[in-house]
PDB file of C-alpha atoms in Angstrom:
ATOM      1  CA  MET I   2       0.000   0.000   0.000  1.00 54.00           C
ATOM      2  CA  THR I   3       1.410   3.378  -1.040  1.00 62.00           C
ATOM      3  CA  ASN I   4       1.414   6.480   1.144  1.00 63.00           C
ATOM      4  CA  SER I   5      -1.440   7.965  -0.890  1.00 61.00           C
ATOM      5  CA  ASP I   6      -3.462   4.777  -0.422  1.00 62.00           C
ATOM      6  CA  ARG I   7      -2.903   4.893   3.337  1.00 64.00           C
ATOM      7  CA  LEU I   8      -3.938   8.542   3.499  1.00 60.00           C
ATOM      8  CA  LEU I   9      -7.116   7.929   1.496  1.00 61.00           C
ATOM      9  CA  SER I  10      -7.981   4.941   3.675  1.00 62.00           C
ATOM     10  CA  GLN I  11      -7.491   6.960   6.861  1.00 61.00           C
ATOM     11  CA  LEU I  12      -9.816   9.666   5.507  1.00 60.00           C
ATOM     12  CA  GLY I  13     -12.445   7.109   4.525  1.00 63.00           C
ATOM     13  CA  PHE I  14     -11.923   7.451   0.770  1.00 67.00           C
ATOM     14  CA  SER I  15     -11.347   4.971  -1.998  1.00 80.00           C
ATOM     15  CA  GLU I  16      -9.444   6.167  -5.047  1.00 80.00           C
ATOM     16  CA  SER I  17     -12.716   6.538  -6.957  1.00 85.00           C
ATOM     17  CA  SER I  18     -14.371   8.580  -4.232  1.00 86.00           C
ATOM     18  CA  GLY I  19     -11.174  10.599  -3.815  1.00 89.00           C
ATOM     19  CA  ALA I  20     -11.355  11.447  -7.510  1.00 93.00           C
ATOM     20  CA  GLY I  21     -15.020  12.353  -7.123  1.00 94.00           C
ATOM     21  CA  PHE I  22     -14.309  14.573  -4.131  1.00 94.00           C
ATOM     22  CA  SER I  23     -11.547  16.384  -6.063  1.00 96.00           C
ATOM     23  CA  LEU I  24     -13.723  16.957  -9.127  1.00 97.00           C
ATOM     24  CA  THR I  25     -16.675  18.193  -7.092  1.00 97.00           C
ATOM     25  CA  LEU I  26     -14.429  20.625  -5.252  1.00 97.00           C
ATOM     26  CA  ALA I  27     -12.830  21.715  -8.536  1.00 98.00           C
ATOM     27  CA  GLY I  28     -16.244  22.562  -9.980  1.00 97.00           C
ATOM     28  CA  PHE I  29     -17.243  24.519  -6.881  1.00 97.00           C
ATOM     29  CA  ILE I  30     -13.973  26.461  -6.789  1.00 97.00           C
ATOM     30  CA  GLY I  31     -14.037  27.163 -10.525  1.00 97.00           C
ATOM     31  CA  PHE I  32     -17.613  28.439 -10.536  1.00 97.00           C
ATOM     32  CA  MET I  33     -17.485  30.489  -7.342  1.00 98.00           C
ATOM     33  CA  GLY I  34     -14.012  31.842  -8.121  1.00 98.00           C
ATOM     34  CA  ILE I  35     -15.142  33.224 -11.477  1.00 97.00           C
ATOM     35  CA  ILE I  36     -18.279  34.754  -9.944  1.00 97.00           C
ATOM     36  CA  THR I  37     -16.284  36.380  -7.134  1.00 98.00           C
ATOM     37  CA  ALA I  38     -13.731  37.820  -9.565  1.00 98.00           C
ATOM     38  CA  GLU I  39     -16.569  39.197 -11.730  1.00 97.00           C
ATOM     39  CA  VAL I  40     -18.248  40.923  -8.794  1.00 97.00           C
ATOM     40  CA  LEU I  41     -15.022  42.619  -7.708  1.00 97.00           C
ATOM     41  CA  TYR I  42     -14.003  43.689 -11.244  1.00 97.00           C
ATOM     42  CA  PRO I  43     -15.077  47.326 -11.907  1.00 95.00           C
ATOM     43  CA  ASN I  44     -17.821  47.579 -14.544  1.00 94.00           C
ATOM     44  CA  TYR I  45     -17.235  44.031 -15.734  1.00 95.00           C
ATOM     45  CA  SER I  46     -19.590  42.690 -18.406  1.00 94.00           C
ATOM     46  CA  THR I  47     -20.169  39.007 -19.091  1.00 93.00           C
ATOM     47  CA  ARG I  48     -19.747  39.902 -22.780  1.00 93.00           C
ATOM     48  CA  GLN I  49     -16.038  40.269 -22.002  1.00 94.00           C
ATOM     49  CA  ASP I  50     -13.622  37.330 -22.178  1.00 95.00           C
ATOM     50  CA  ILE I  51     -13.538  35.309 -18.977  1.00 96.00           C
ATOM     51  CA  SER I  52      -9.750  35.642 -18.994  1.00 95.00           C
ATOM     52  CA  ASP I  53     -10.062  39.441 -18.751  1.00 96.00           C
ATOM     53  CA  LEU I  54     -10.615  38.776 -15.049  1.00 97.00           C
ATOM     54  CA  GLY I  55      -6.925  37.812 -14.818  1.00 96.00           C
ATOM     55  CA  SER I  56      -5.648  40.343 -17.335  1.00 95.00           C
ATOM     56  CA  THR I  57      -6.738  41.776 -20.650  1.00 94.00           C
ATOM     57  CA  ARG I  58      -4.577  41.191 -23.702  1.00 92.00           C
ATOM     58  CA  PRO I  59      -1.679  43.357 -24.945  1.00 92.00           C
ATOM     59  CA  PRO I  60      -0.760  45.952 -26.124  1.00 90.00           C
ATOM     60  CA  ASN I  61      -2.355  47.759 -23.179  1.00 89.00           C
ATOM     61  CA  PRO I  62      -3.261  45.064 -20.660  1.00 93.00           C
ATOM     62  CA  VAL I  63      -5.554  46.020 -17.804  1.00 94.00           C
ATOM     63  CA  ILE I  64      -5.243  44.215 -14.475  1.00 95.00           C
ATOM     64  CA  HIS I  65      -7.719  44.826 -11.668  1.00 96.00           C
ATOM     65  CA  GLU I  66      -7.042  43.539  -8.173  1.00 97.00           C
ATOM     66  CA  PRO I  67      -8.182  41.563  -6.306  1.00 97.00           C
ATOM     67  CA  SER I  68     -10.023  40.067  -9.304  1.00 97.00           C
ATOM     68  CA  ALA I  69      -6.797  39.074 -11.076  1.00 97.00           C
ATOM     69  CA  THR I  70      -5.392  37.223  -8.088  1.00 97.00           C
ATOM     70  CA  ILE I  71      -8.721  35.525  -7.389  1.00 98.00           C
ATOM     71  CA  PHE I  72      -9.173  34.385 -10.999  1.00 98.00           C
ATOM     72  CA  ASN I  73      -5.606  33.193 -11.519  1.00 98.00           C
ATOM     73  CA  THR I  74      -5.605  31.360  -8.195  1.00 98.00           C
ATOM     74  CA  THR I  75      -8.956  29.796  -9.083  1.00 98.00           C
ATOM     75  CA  MET I  76      -7.481  28.397 -12.298  1.00 98.00           C
ATOM     76  CA  LEU I  77      -4.411  27.071 -10.497  1.00 98.00           C
ATOM     77  CA  VAL I  78      -6.389  25.324  -7.773  1.00 98.00           C
ATOM     78  CA  THR I  79      -9.051  24.005 -10.154  1.00 98.00           C
ATOM     79  CA  GLY I  80      -6.404  22.617 -12.500  1.00 98.00           C
ATOM     80  CA  ALA I  81      -4.519  20.993  -9.631  1.00 98.00           C
ATOM     81  CA  MET I  82      -7.685  19.339  -8.282  1.00 97.00           C
ATOM     82  CA  VAL I  83      -8.548  17.973 -11.737  1.00 98.00           C
ATOM     83  CA  LEU I  84      -5.006  16.619 -12.128  1.00 97.00           C
ATOM     84  CA  LEU I  85      -5.276  14.900  -8.744  1.00 95.00           C
ATOM     85  CA  SER I  86      -8.546  13.306  -9.794  1.00 96.00           C
ATOM     86  CA  ALA I  87      -7.018  12.158 -13.089  1.00 96.00           C
ATOM     87  CA  TYR I  88      -4.206  10.478 -11.148  1.00 94.00           C
ATOM     88  CA  PHE I  89      -6.670   8.540  -8.962  1.00 92.00           C
ATOM     89  CA  LEU I  90      -8.790   7.507 -11.955  1.00 94.00           C
ATOM     90  CA  TYR I  91      -5.765   6.384 -13.968  1.00 92.00           C
ATOM     91  CA  ARG I  92      -4.955   3.963 -11.165  1.00 88.00           C
ATOM     92  CA  THR I  93      -8.457   2.525 -11.023  1.00 87.00           C
ATOM     93  CA  MET I  94      -9.961   2.631 -14.532  1.00 83.00           C
ATOM     94  CA  ASP I  95      -9.417   0.049 -17.248  1.00 77.00           C
ATOM     95  CA  ARG I  96     -10.070   2.646 -19.929  1.00 76.00           C
ATOM     96  CA  ARG I  97      -7.013   4.881 -19.702  1.00 80.00           C
ATOM     97  CA  GLY I  98      -8.088   7.308 -22.436  1.00 90.00           C
ATOM     98  CA  PHE I  99     -10.537   9.163 -20.215  1.00 95.00           C
ATOM     99  CA  PRO I 100      -8.200   9.871 -17.264  1.00 95.00           C
ATOM    100  CA  LEU I 101      -5.466  10.937 -19.709  1.00 96.00           C
ATOM    101  CA  ALA I 102      -7.853  13.399 -21.362  1.00 97.00           C
ATOM    102  CA  LEU I 103      -8.870  14.608 -17.909  1.00 97.00           C
ATOM    103  CA  ALA I 104      -5.203  15.142 -17.043  1.00 97.00           C
ATOM    104  CA  VAL I 105      -4.675  17.240 -20.184  1.00 98.00           C
ATOM    105  CA  PHE I 106      -7.697  19.341 -19.226  1.00 98.00           C
ATOM    106  CA  GLY I 107      -6.374  19.856 -15.683  1.00 98.00           C
ATOM    107  CA  PHE I 108      -2.906  20.731 -16.978  1.00 98.00           C
ATOM    108  CA  ALA I 109      -4.375  23.239 -19.438  1.00 98.00           C
ATOM    109  CA  ALA I 110      -6.546  24.915 -16.785  1.00 98.00           C
ATOM    110  CA  PHE I 111      -3.522  25.168 -14.509  1.00 98.00           C
ATOM    111  CA  GLY I 112      -1.623  26.786 -17.388  1.00 98.00           C
ATOM    112  CA  VAL I 113      -4.325  29.456 -17.738  1.00 97.00           C
ATOM    113  CA  GLY I 114      -3.601  30.440 -14.141  1.00 97.00           C
ATOM    114  CA  VAL I 115       0.167  30.461 -14.711  1.00 97.00           C
ATOM    115  CA  PHE I 116      -0.099  32.561 -17.883  1.00 97.00           C
ATOM    116  CA  PRO I 117      -2.722  35.352 -17.560  1.00 96.00           C
ATOM    117  CA  GLY I 118      -4.119  37.152 -20.608  1.00 94.00           C
ATOM    118  CA  ASN I 119      -1.188  39.552 -20.893  1.00 95.00           C
ATOM    119  CA  VAL I 120       1.279  36.684 -21.415  1.00 96.00           C
ATOM    120  CA  THR I 121       1.233  35.942 -25.131  1.00 92.00           C
ATOM    121  CA  PRO I 122       1.097  33.571 -26.899  1.00 95.00           C
ATOM    122  CA  TRP I 123       1.012  31.141 -23.970  1.00 96.00           C
ATOM    123  CA  HIS I 124      -2.268  32.263 -22.499  1.00 96.00           C
ATOM    124  CA  GLY I 125      -4.085  31.782 -25.790  1.00 95.00           C
ATOM    125  CA  ILE I 126      -2.520  28.352 -26.281  1.00 97.00           C
ATOM    126  CA  PHE I 127      -3.519  27.117 -22.823  1.00 97.00           C
ATOM    127  CA  ALA I 128      -6.993  28.670 -23.069  1.00 96.00           C
ATOM    128  CA  LEU I 129      -7.724  26.873 -26.358  1.00 96.00           C
ATOM    129  CA  LEU I 130      -6.300  23.651 -24.963  1.00 97.00           C
ATOM    130  CA  THR I 131      -8.582  24.028 -21.939  1.00 97.00           C
ATOM    131  CA  PHE I 132     -11.664  24.528 -24.126  1.00 97.00           C
ATOM    132  CA  PHE I 133     -10.993  21.641 -26.499  1.00 96.00           C
ATOM    133  CA  SER I 134      -9.669  19.141 -23.947  1.00 97.00           C
ATOM    134  CA  GLY I 135     -12.491  19.987 -21.542  1.00 97.00           C
ATOM    135  CA  GLY I 136     -15.200  19.324 -24.104  1.00 97.00           C
ATOM    136  CA  ILE I 137     -13.517  16.134 -25.300  1.00 97.00           C
ATOM    137  CA  THR I 138     -13.110  14.912 -21.718  1.00 97.00           C
ATOM    138  CA  VAL I 139     -16.799  15.429 -20.955  1.00 98.00           C
ATOM    139  CA  VAL I 140     -17.803  13.542 -24.115  1.00 97.00           C
ATOM    140  CA  LEU I 141     -15.409  10.690 -23.262  1.00 96.00           C
ATOM    141  CA  SER I 142     -16.870  10.466 -19.762  1.00 96.00           C
ATOM    142  CA  SER I 143     -20.128   9.243 -21.309  1.00 95.00           C
ATOM    143  CA  GLN I 144     -18.310   5.977 -22.080  1.00 93.00           C
ATOM    144  CA  VAL I 145     -17.381   5.267 -18.453  1.00 93.00           C
ATOM    145  CA  VAL I 146     -20.724   5.968 -16.742  1.00 93.00           C
ATOM    146  CA  SER I 147     -24.096   4.241 -16.869  1.00 91.00           C
ATOM    147  CA  ARG I 148     -27.301   5.544 -18.422  1.00 91.00           C
ATOM    148  CA  PRO I 149     -29.045   7.920 -18.163  1.00 93.00           C
ATOM    149  CA  PHE I 150     -26.112   9.977 -16.822  1.00 94.00           C
ATOM    150  CA  SER I 151     -24.106   9.120 -19.947  1.00 96.00           C
ATOM    151  CA  PHE I 152     -26.664  11.053 -22.011  1.00 97.00           C
ATOM    152  CA  LEU I 153     -26.078  14.170 -19.948  1.00 96.00           C
ATOM    153  CA  CYS I 154     -22.294  13.829 -20.293  1.00 97.00           C
ATOM    154  CA  GLY I 155     -22.640  13.549 -24.046  1.00 97.00           C
ATOM    155  CA  LEU I 156     -25.008  16.537 -24.106  1.00 97.00           C
ATOM    156  CA  PHE I 157     -22.806  18.830 -21.997  1.00 97.00           C
ATOM    157  CA  GLY I 158     -19.624  17.922 -23.851  1.00 97.00           C
ATOM    158  CA  GLY I 159     -21.372  18.126 -27.220  1.00 97.00           C
ATOM    159  CA  ILE I 160     -22.729  21.613 -26.522  1.00 97.00           C
ATOM    160  CA  SER I 161     -19.301  22.857 -25.429  1.00 97.00           C
ATOM    161  CA  LEU I 162     -17.540  21.471 -28.510  1.00 97.00           C
ATOM    162  CA  LEU I 163     -20.309  22.488 -30.925  1.00 95.00           C
ATOM    163  CA  VAL I 164     -20.191  26.138 -29.845  1.00 94.00           C
ATOM    164  CA  LEU I 165     -16.399  26.169 -29.933  1.00 94.00           C
ATOM    165  CA  VAL I 166     -16.102  24.504 -33.343  1.00 92.00           C
ATOM    166  CA  SER I 167     -18.823  26.709 -34.847  1.00 90.00           C
ATOM    167  CA  VAL I 168     -16.760  29.812 -34.148  1.00 87.00           C
ATOM    168  CA  PHE I 169     -13.767  28.366 -35.989  1.00 83.00           C
ATOM    169  CA  VAL I 170     -15.827  26.968 -38.875  1.00 83.00           C
ATOM    170  CA  TYR I 171     -17.623  30.241 -39.535  1.00 77.00           C
ATOM    171  CA  GLY I 172     -14.519  32.348 -38.966  1.00 68.00           C
ATOM    172  CA  LEU I 173     -12.050  30.310 -41.027  1.00 62.00           C
ATOM    173  CA  LEU I 174     -14.163  28.441 -43.616  1.00 67.00           C
ATOM    174  CA  VAL I 175     -17.425  30.304 -44.096  1.00 65.00           C
ATOM    175  CA  GLY I 176     -15.857  33.712 -43.617  1.00 65.00           C
ATOM    176  CA  GLY I 177     -18.797  35.120 -41.737  1.00 68.00           C
ATOM    177  CA  PRO I 178     -20.014  35.570 -38.167  1.00 72.00           C
ATOM    178  CA  SER I 179     -21.012  32.525 -36.161  1.00 76.00           C
ATOM    179  CA  PRO I 180     -24.697  32.144 -35.204  1.00 82.00           C
ATOM    180  CA  VAL I 181     -23.603  32.668 -31.594  1.00 84.00           C
ATOM    181  CA  GLU I 182     -21.802  35.919 -32.434  1.00 85.00           C
ATOM    182  CA  PRO I 183     -24.527  38.094 -30.777  1.00 87.00           C
ATOM    183  CA  LEU I 184     -23.489  36.625 -27.418  1.00 89.00           C
ATOM    184  CA  GLY I 185     -20.161  38.435 -27.640  1.00 89.00           C
ATOM    185  CA  PRO I 186     -16.781  36.865 -26.797  1.00 90.00           C
ATOM    186  CA  GLY I 187     -17.674  36.400 -23.136  1.00 93.00           C
ATOM    187  CA  GLY I 188     -21.057  34.866 -23.828  1.00 94.00           C
ATOM    188  CA  ILE I 189     -19.570  32.429 -26.325  1.00 93.00           C
ATOM    189  CA  GLU I 190     -16.831  31.445 -23.878  1.00 95.00           C
ATOM    190  CA  ARG I 191     -19.382  30.797 -21.178  1.00 96.00           C
ATOM    191  CA  TRP I 192     -21.349  28.455 -23.451  1.00 96.00           C
ATOM    192  CA  VAL I 193     -18.079  26.580 -23.925  1.00 96.00           C
ATOM    193  CA  VAL I 194     -16.833  26.663 -20.334  1.00 97.00           C
ATOM    194  CA  TYR I 195     -19.932  26.455 -18.143  1.00 97.00           C
ATOM    195  CA  PRO I 196     -21.141  23.045 -19.423  1.00 97.00           C
ATOM    196  CA  ILE I 197     -17.707  21.732 -18.413  1.00 98.00           C
ATOM    197  CA  ILE I 198     -17.833  23.388 -14.995  1.00 97.00           C
ATOM    198  CA  ILE I 199     -21.346  22.014 -14.398  1.00 97.00           C
ATOM    199  CA  TRP I 200     -20.108  18.558 -15.397  1.00 98.00           C
ATOM    200  CA  LEU I 201     -17.284  18.583 -12.821  1.00 98.00           C
ATOM    201  CA  PRO I 202     -19.450  18.279  -9.672  1.00 97.00           C
ATOM    202  CA  ALA I 203     -21.981  16.106 -11.522  1.00 97.00           C
ATOM    203  CA  PHE I 204     -19.351  13.552 -12.489  1.00 97.00           C
ATOM    204  CA  GLY I 205     -17.684  13.973  -9.099  1.00 96.00           C
ATOM    205  CA  GLY I 206     -20.969  13.163  -7.385  1.00 95.00           C
ATOM    206  CA  TYR I 207     -21.326  10.063  -9.560  1.00 95.00           C
ATOM    207  CA  LEU I 208     -17.907   8.838  -8.442  1.00 94.00           C
ATOM    208  CA  LEU I 209     -18.682   9.611  -4.807  1.00 91.00           C
ATOM    209  CA  ALA I 210     -21.891   7.605  -5.027  1.00 89.00           C
ATOM    210  CA  ILE I 211     -20.214   4.461  -6.336  1.00 78.00           C
ATOM    211  CA  ARG I 212     -17.276   4.803  -3.917  1.00 60.00           C
TER     212      ARG I 212
END
């Protein structure tokens, strides 16, 4: 028995329930951290990029405190909790693809906290990786849970990826605005990110229930 196994056993957790606890906490921290940063950001609009809470982009980046610290810390902690969950699931699941995708998502979210919006091009790279890997992870989770929850996982992940891909398809191939363009950058991001954040405690609760 490893040290981590002993610690989990002492706390009354299995590796599956430990993963569920971490994901549920990650969802709570991610959601409440973003809300708190929004409230404390002067004249913030949800039409703005979510990452503006940490810093706007160059050439004239704007950083408002304490929103920046709250948002960046939220991303760091959320990413770390997701990575911890991925580690537990990798040790327990036969299907290794899902925990690996989850680990990429956690790593990407952590990177968003390390590289705020004023750090180019790294912030953009990690933000896109977070969006794509998050949606893919949620879709893949539908293969490791029972019905009817698998339908919800497919729905949440599908919505996130559909909105994200539509922006690229219309921008790069069609050459016109996406149907979700009226939502503004922030509204579009939230349709990509919030289904993933909602999924975190939902999937975490599933893992906690099966112990």
